[in-house]
PDB file of C-alpha atoms and ligand atoms in Angstrom:
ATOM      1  CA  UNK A   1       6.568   9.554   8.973  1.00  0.00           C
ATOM      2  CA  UNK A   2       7.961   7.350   6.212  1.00  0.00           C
ATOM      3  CA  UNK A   3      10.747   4.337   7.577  1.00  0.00           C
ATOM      4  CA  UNK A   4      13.316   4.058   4.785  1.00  0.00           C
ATOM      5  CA  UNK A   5      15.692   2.007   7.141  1.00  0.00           C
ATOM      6  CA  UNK A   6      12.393  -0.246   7.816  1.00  0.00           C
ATOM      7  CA  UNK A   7      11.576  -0.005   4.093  1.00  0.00           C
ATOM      8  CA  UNK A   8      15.274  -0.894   3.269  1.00  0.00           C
ATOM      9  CA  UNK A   9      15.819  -3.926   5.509  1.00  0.00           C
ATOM     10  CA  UNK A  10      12.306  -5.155   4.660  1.00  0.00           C
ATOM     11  CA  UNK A  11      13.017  -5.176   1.046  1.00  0.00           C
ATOM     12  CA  UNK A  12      16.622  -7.098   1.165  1.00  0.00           C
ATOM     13  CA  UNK A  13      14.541  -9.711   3.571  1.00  0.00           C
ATOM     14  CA  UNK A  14      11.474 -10.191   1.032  1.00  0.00           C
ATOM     15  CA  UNK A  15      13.919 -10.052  -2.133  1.00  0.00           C
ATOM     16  CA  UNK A  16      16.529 -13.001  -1.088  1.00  0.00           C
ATOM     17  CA  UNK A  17      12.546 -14.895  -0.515  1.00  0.00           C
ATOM     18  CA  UNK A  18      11.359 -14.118  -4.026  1.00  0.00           C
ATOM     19  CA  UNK A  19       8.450 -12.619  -2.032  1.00  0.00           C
ATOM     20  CA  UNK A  20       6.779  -8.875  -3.342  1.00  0.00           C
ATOM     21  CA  UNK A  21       6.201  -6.176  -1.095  1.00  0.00           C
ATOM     22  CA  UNK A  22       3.175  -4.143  -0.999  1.00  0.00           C
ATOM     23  CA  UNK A  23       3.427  -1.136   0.818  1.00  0.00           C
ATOM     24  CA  UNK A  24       0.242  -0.308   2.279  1.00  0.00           C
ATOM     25  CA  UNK A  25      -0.560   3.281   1.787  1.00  0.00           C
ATOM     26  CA  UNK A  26      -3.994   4.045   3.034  1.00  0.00           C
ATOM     27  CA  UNK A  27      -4.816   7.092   5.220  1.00  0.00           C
ATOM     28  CA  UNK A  28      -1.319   8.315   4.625  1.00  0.00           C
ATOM     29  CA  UNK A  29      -0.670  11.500   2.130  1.00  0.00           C
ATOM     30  CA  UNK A  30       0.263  11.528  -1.809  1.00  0.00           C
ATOM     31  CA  UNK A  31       3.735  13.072  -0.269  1.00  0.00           C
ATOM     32  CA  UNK A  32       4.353   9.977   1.954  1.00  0.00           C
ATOM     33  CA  UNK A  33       3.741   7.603  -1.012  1.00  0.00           C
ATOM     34  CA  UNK A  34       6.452   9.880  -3.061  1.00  0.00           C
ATOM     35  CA  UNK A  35       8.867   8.966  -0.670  1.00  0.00           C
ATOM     36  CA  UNK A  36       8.624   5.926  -0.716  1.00  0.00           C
ATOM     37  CA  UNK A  37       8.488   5.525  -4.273  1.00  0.00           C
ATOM     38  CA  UNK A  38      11.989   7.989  -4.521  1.00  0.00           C
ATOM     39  CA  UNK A  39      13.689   5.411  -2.214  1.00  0.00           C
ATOM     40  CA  UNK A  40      12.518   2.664  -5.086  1.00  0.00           C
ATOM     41  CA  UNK A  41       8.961   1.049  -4.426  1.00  0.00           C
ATOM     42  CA  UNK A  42       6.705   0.583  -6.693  1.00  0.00           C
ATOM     43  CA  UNK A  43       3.736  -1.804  -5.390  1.00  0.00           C
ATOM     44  CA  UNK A  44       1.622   0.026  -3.058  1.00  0.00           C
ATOM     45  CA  UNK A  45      -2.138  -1.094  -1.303  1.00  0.00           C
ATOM     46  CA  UNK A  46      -5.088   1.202  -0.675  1.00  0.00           C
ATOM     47  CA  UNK A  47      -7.689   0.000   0.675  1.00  0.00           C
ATOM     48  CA  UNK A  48     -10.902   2.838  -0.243  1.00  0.00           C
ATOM     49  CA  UNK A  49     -11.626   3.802  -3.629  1.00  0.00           C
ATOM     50  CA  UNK A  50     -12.386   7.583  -3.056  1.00  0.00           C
ATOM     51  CA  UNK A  51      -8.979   7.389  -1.567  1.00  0.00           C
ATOM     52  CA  UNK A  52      -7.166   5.635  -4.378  1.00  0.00           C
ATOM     53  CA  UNK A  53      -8.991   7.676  -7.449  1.00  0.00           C
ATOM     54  CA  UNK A  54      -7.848  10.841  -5.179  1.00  0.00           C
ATOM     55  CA  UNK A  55      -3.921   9.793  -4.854  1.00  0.00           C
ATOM     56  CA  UNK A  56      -3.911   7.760  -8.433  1.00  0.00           C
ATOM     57  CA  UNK A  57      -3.763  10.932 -10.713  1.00  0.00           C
ATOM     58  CA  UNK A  58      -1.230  13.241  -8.550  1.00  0.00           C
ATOM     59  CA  UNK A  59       1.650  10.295  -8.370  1.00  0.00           C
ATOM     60  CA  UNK A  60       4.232   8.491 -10.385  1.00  0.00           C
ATOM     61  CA  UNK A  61       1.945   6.556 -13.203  1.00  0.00           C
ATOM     62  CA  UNK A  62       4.186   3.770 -13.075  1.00  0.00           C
ATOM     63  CA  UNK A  63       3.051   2.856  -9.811  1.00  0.00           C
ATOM     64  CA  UNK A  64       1.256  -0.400  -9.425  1.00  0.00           C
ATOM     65  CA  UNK A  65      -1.843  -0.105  -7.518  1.00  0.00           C
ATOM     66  CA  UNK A  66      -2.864  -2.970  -5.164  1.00  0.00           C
ATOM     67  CA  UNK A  67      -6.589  -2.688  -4.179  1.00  0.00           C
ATOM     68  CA  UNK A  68      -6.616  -4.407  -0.562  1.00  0.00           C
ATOM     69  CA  UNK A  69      -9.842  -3.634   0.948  1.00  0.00           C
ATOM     70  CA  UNK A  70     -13.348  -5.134   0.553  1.00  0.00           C
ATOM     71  CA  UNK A  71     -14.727  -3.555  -3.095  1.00  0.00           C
ATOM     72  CA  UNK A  72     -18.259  -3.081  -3.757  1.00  0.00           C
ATOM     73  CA  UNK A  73     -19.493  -3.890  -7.151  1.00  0.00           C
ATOM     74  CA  UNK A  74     -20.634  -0.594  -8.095  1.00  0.00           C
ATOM     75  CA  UNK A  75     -17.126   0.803  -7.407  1.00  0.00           C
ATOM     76  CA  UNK A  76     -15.402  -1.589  -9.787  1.00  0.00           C
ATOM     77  CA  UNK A  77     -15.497   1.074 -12.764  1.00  0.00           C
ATOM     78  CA  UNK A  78     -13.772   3.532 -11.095  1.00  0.00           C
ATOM     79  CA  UNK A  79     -10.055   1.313 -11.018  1.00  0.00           C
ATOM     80  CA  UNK A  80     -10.514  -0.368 -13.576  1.00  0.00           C
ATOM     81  CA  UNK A  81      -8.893   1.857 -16.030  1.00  0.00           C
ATOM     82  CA  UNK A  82      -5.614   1.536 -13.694  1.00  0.00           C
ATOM     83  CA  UNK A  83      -5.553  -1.444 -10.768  1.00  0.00           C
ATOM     84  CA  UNK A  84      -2.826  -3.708 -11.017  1.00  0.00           C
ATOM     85  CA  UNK A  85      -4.496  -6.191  -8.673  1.00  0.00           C
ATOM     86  CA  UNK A  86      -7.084  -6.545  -6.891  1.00  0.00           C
ATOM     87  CA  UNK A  87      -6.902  -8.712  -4.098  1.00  0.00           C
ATOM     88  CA  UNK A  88     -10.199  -8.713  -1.846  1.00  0.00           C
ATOM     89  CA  UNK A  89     -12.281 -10.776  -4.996  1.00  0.00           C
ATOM     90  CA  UNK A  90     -15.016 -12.566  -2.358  1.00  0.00           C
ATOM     91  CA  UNK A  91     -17.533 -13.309  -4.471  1.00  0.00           C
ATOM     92  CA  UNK A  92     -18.411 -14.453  -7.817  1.00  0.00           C
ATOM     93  CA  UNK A  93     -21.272 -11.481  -8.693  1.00  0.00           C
ATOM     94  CA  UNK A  94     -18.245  -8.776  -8.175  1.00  0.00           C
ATOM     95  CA  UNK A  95     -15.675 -11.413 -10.007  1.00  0.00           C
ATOM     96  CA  UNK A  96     -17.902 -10.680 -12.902  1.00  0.00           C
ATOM     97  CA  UNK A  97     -18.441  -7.040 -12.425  1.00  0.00           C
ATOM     98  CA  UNK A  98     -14.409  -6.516 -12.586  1.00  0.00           C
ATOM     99  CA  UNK A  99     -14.595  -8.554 -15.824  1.00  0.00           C
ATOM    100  CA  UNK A 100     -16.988  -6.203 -17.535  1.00  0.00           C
ATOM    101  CA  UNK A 101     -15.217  -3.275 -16.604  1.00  0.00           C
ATOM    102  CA  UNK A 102     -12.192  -4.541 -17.811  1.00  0.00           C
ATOM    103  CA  UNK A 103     -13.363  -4.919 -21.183  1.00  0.00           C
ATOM    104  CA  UNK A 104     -14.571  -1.809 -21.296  1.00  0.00           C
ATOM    105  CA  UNK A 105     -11.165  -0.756 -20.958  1.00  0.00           C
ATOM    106  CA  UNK A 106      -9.413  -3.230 -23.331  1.00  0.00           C
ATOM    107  CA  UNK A 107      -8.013  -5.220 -20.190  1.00  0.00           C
ATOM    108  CA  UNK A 108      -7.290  -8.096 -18.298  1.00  0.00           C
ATOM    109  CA  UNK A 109      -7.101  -7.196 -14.373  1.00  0.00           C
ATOM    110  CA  UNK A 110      -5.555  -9.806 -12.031  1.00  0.00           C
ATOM    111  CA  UNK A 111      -7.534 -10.916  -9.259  1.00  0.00           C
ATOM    112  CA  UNK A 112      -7.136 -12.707  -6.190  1.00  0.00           C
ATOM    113  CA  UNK A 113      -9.854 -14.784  -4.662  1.00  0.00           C
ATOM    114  CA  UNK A 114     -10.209 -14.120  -0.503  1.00  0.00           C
ATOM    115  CA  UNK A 115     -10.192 -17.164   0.696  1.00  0.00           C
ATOM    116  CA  UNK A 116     -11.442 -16.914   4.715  1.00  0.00           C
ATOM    117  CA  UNK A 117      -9.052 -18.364   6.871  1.00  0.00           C
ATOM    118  CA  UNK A 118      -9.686 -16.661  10.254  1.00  0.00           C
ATOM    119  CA  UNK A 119     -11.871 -17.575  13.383  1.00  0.00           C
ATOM    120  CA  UNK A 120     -13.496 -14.540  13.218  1.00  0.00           C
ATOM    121  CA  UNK A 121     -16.759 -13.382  11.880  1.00  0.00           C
ATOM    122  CA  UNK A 122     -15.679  -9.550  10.689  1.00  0.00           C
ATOM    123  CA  UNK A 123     -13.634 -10.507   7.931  1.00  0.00           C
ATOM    124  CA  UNK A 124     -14.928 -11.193   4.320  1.00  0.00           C
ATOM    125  CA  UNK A 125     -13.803 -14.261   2.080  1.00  0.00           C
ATOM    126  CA  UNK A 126     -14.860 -16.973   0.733  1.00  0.00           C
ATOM    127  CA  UNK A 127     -14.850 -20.893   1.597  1.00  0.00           C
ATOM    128  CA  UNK A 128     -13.428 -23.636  -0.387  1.00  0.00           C
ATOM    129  CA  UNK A 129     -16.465 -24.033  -2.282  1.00  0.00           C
ATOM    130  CA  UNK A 130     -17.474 -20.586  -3.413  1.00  0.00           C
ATOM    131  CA  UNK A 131     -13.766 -19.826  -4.422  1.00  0.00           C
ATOM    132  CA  UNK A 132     -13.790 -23.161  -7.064  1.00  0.00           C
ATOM    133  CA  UNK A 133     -16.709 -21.992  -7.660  1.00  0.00           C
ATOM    134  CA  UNK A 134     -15.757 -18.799  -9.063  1.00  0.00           C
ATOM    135  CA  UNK A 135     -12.513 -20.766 -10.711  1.00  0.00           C
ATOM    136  CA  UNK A 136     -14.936 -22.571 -12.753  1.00  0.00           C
ATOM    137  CA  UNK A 137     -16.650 -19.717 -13.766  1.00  0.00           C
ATOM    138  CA  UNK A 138     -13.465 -17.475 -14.632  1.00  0.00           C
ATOM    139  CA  UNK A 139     -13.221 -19.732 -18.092  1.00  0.00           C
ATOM    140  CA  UNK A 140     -16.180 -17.567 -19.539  1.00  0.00           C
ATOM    141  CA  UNK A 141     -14.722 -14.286 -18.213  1.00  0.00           C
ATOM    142  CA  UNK A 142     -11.439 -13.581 -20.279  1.00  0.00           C
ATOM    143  CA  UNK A 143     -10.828  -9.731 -18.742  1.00  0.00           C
ATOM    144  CA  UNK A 144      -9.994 -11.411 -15.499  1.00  0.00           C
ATOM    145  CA  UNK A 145      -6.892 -13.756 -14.689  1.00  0.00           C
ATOM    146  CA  UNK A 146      -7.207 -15.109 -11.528  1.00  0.00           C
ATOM    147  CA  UNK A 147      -3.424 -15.074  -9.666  1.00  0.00           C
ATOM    148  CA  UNK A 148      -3.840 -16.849  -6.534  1.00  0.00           C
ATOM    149  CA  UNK A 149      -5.160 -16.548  -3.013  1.00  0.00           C
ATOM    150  CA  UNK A 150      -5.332 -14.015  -0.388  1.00  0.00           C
ATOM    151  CA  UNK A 151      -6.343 -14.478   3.388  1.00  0.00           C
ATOM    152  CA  UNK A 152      -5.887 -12.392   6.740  1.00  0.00           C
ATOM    153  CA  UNK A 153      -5.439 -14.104   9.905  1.00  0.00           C
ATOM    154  CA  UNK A 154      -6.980 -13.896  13.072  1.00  0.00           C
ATOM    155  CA  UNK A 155      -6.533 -11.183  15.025  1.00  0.00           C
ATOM    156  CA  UNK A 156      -4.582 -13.045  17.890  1.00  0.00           C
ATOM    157  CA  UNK A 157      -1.141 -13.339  19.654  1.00  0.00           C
ATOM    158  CA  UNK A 158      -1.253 -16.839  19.092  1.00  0.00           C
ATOM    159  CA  UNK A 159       1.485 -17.382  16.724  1.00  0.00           C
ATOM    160  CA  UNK A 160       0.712 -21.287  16.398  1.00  0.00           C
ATOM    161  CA  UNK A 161      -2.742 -20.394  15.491  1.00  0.00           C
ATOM    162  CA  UNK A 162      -1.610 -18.123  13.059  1.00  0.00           C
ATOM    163  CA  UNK A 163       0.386 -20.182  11.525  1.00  0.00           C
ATOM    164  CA  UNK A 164      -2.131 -23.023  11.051  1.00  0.00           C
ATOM    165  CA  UNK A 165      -4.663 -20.210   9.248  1.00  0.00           C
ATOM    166  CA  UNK A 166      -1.430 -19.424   6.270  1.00  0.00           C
ATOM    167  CA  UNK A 167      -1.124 -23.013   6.400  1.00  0.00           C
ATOM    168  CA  UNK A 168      -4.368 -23.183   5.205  1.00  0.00           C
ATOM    169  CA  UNK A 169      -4.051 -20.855   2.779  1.00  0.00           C
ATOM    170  CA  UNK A 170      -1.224 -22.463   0.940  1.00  0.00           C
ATOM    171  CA  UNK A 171      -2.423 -26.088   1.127  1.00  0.00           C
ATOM    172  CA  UNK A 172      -5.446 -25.320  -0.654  1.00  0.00           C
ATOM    173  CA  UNK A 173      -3.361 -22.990  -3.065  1.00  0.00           C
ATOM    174  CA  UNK A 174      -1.720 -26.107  -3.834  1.00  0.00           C
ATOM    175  CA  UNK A 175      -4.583 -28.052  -3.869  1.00  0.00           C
ATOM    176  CA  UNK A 176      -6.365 -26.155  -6.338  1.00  0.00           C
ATOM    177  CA  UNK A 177      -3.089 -26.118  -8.980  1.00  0.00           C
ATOM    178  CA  UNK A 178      -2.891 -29.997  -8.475  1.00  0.00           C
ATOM    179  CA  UNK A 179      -6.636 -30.277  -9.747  1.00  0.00           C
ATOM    180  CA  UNK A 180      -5.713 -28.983 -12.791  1.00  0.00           C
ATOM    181  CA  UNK A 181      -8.443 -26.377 -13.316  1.00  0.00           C
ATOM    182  CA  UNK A 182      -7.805 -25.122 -17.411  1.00  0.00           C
ATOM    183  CA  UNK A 183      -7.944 -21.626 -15.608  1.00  0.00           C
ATOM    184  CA  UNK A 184      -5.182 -22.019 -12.420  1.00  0.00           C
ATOM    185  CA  UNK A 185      -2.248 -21.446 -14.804  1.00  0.00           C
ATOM    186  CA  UNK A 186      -1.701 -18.422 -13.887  1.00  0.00           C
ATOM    187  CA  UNK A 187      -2.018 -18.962 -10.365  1.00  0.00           C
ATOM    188  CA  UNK A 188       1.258 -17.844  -8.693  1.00  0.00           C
ATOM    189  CA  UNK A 189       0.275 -15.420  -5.844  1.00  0.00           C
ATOM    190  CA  UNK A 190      -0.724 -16.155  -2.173  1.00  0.00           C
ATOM    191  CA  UNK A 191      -0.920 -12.527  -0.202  1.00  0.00           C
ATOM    192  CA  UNK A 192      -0.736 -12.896   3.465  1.00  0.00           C
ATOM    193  CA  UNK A 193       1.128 -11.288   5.753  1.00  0.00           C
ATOM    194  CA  UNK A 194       1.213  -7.367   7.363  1.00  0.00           C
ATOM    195  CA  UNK A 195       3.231  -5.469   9.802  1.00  0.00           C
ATOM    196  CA  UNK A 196       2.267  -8.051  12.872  1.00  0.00           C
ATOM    197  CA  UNK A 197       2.828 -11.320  11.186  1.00  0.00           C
ATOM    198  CA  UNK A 198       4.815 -11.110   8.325  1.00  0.00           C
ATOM    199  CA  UNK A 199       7.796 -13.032   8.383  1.00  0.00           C
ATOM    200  CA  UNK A 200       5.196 -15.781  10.095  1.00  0.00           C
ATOM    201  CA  UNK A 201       3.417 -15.784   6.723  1.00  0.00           C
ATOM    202  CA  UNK A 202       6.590 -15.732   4.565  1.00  0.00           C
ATOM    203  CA  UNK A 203       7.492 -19.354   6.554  1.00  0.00           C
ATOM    204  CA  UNK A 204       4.200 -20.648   5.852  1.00  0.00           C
ATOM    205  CA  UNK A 205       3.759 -19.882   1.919  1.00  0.00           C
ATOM    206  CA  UNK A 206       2.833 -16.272   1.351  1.00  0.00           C
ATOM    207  CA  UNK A 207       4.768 -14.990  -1.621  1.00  0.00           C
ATOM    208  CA  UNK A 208       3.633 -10.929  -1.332  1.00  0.00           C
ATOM    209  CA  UNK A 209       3.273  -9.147   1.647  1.00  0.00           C
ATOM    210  CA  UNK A 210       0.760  -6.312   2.483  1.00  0.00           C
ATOM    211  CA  UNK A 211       2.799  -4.264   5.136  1.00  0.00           C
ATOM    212  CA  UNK A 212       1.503  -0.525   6.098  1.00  0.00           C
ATOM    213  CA  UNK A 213       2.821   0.792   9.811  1.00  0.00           C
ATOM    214  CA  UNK A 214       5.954  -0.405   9.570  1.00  0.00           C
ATOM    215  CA  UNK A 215       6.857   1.504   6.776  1.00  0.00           C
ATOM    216  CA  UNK A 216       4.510   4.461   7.213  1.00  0.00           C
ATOM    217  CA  UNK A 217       4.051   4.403  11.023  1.00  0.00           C
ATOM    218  CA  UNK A 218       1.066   4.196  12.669  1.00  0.00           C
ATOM    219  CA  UNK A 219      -2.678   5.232  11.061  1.00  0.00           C
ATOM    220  CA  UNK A 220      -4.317   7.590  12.904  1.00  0.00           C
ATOM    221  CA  UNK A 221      -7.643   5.860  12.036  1.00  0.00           C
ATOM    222  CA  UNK A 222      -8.347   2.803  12.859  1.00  0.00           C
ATOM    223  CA  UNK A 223      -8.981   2.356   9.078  1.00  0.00           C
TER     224      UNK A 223
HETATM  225  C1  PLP B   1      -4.392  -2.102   6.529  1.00  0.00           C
HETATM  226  C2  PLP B   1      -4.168  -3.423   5.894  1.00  0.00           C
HETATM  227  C3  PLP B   1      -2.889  -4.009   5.845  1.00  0.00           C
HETATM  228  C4  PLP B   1      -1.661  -3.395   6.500  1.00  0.00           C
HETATM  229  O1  PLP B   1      -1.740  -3.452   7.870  1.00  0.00           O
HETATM  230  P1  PLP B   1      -0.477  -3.094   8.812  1.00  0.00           P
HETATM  231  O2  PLP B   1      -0.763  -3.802  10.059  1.00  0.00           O
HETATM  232  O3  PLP B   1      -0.468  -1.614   8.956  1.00  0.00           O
HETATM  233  O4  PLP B   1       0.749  -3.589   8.119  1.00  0.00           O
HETATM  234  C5  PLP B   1      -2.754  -5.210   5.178  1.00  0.00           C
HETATM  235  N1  PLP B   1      -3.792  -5.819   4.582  1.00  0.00           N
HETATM  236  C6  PLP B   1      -5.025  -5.286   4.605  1.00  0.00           C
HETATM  237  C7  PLP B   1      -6.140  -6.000   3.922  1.00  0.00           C
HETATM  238  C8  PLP B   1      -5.261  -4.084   5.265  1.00  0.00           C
HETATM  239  O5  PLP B   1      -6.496  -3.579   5.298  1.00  0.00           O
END
């Protein structure tokens, strides 16, 4: 069941913060995402591409799609017509990919580079190297614009811990506009942040939020 009071106090807390919210839609029906977008959202996350290229035609096509999850490169031509952003870019081979299926469709996508912040082994990203790396590499690939950073914590109730991993995130964000990189100009994004540790990652940078069961409830997968 959609939240509209959660959606609604969310949105005035994010809004006075400059920060965008990204409602987090996967698992849950076209007719939840309708809702939502009646009460006035726009950005929403999915995280499979069967999924999204299922829900993309039946809704609203002003609707700005966030792909979330982890993307395989052979899935790339399937959103590129339509993404808005994609923000699970963890490694250069699929950076490129997304480029040439953008100019097949006359487009620049935004990107963000995953950037690995977590003590965990299950979660994809990249480390400080590989994500310059594909920086550098961005000036020969003009379909793409590369937006900023995203990073998921640790899965932990150890708020200080947490809070050192979006720390992270943002210092190197920072670090990577101050080095004056011809292609960081239009860096302006760091997504981190989702039901559990949101307003955590609003105090330590993040400037859009990916935020599913609060607004939608709980998945029944554990998706
Ligand atoms: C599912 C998911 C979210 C949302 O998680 P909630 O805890 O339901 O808010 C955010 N980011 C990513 C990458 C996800 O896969």
């Amino acid at each position: 069941m959609v939240n509209i009071e959660n959606w609604k106090h969310i949105t005035e807390e994010l809004a006075q913060k400059g920060v965008t919210l990204v409602a987090v839609s996967k698992t849950k029906p076209a007719t939840d995402i309708q809702e939502l977008y009646n009460a006035g959202q726009r950005d929403f996350g999915e995280n499979y591409v069967q999924e999204l290229m299922e829900k993309q035609p039946a809704l609203p096509q002003d609707i700005n799609w966030h792909f979330i999850g982890h993307l395989q490169s052979n899935k790339v031509k399937y959103i590129a017509p339509f993404v808005h952003l994609i923000h699970g870019i963890d490694n250069l081979k699929l950076l490129q990919e997304v480029n040439k299926q953008a100019a097949k469709h006359g487009r620049v996508i935004d990107v963000l580079l995953q950037f690995y912040i977590a003590e965990e082994e299950s979660k994809f990203g990249m480390d400080e190297t590989e994500v310059t790396e594909c920086i550098t590499a961005s000036s020969a690939l003009p379909n793409v614009r590369i937006r900023g950073l995203m990073g998921m914590a640790t899965n932990t109730d150890d708020q200080t811990q947490i809070a050192k991993e979006f720390d992270r995130l943002t210092s190197f964000f920072n670090a990577l506009k101050g080095a004056h990189f011809s292609n960081v100009a239009s860096f302006d994004t760091r997504s981190m942040g989702m039901s559990g540790d949101y307003n955590l990652a609003v105090a330590h940078g993040s400037t859009m939020v990916r935020i599913g069961s609060l607004l939608f409830g709980a998945r029944n997968y554990n998706k």
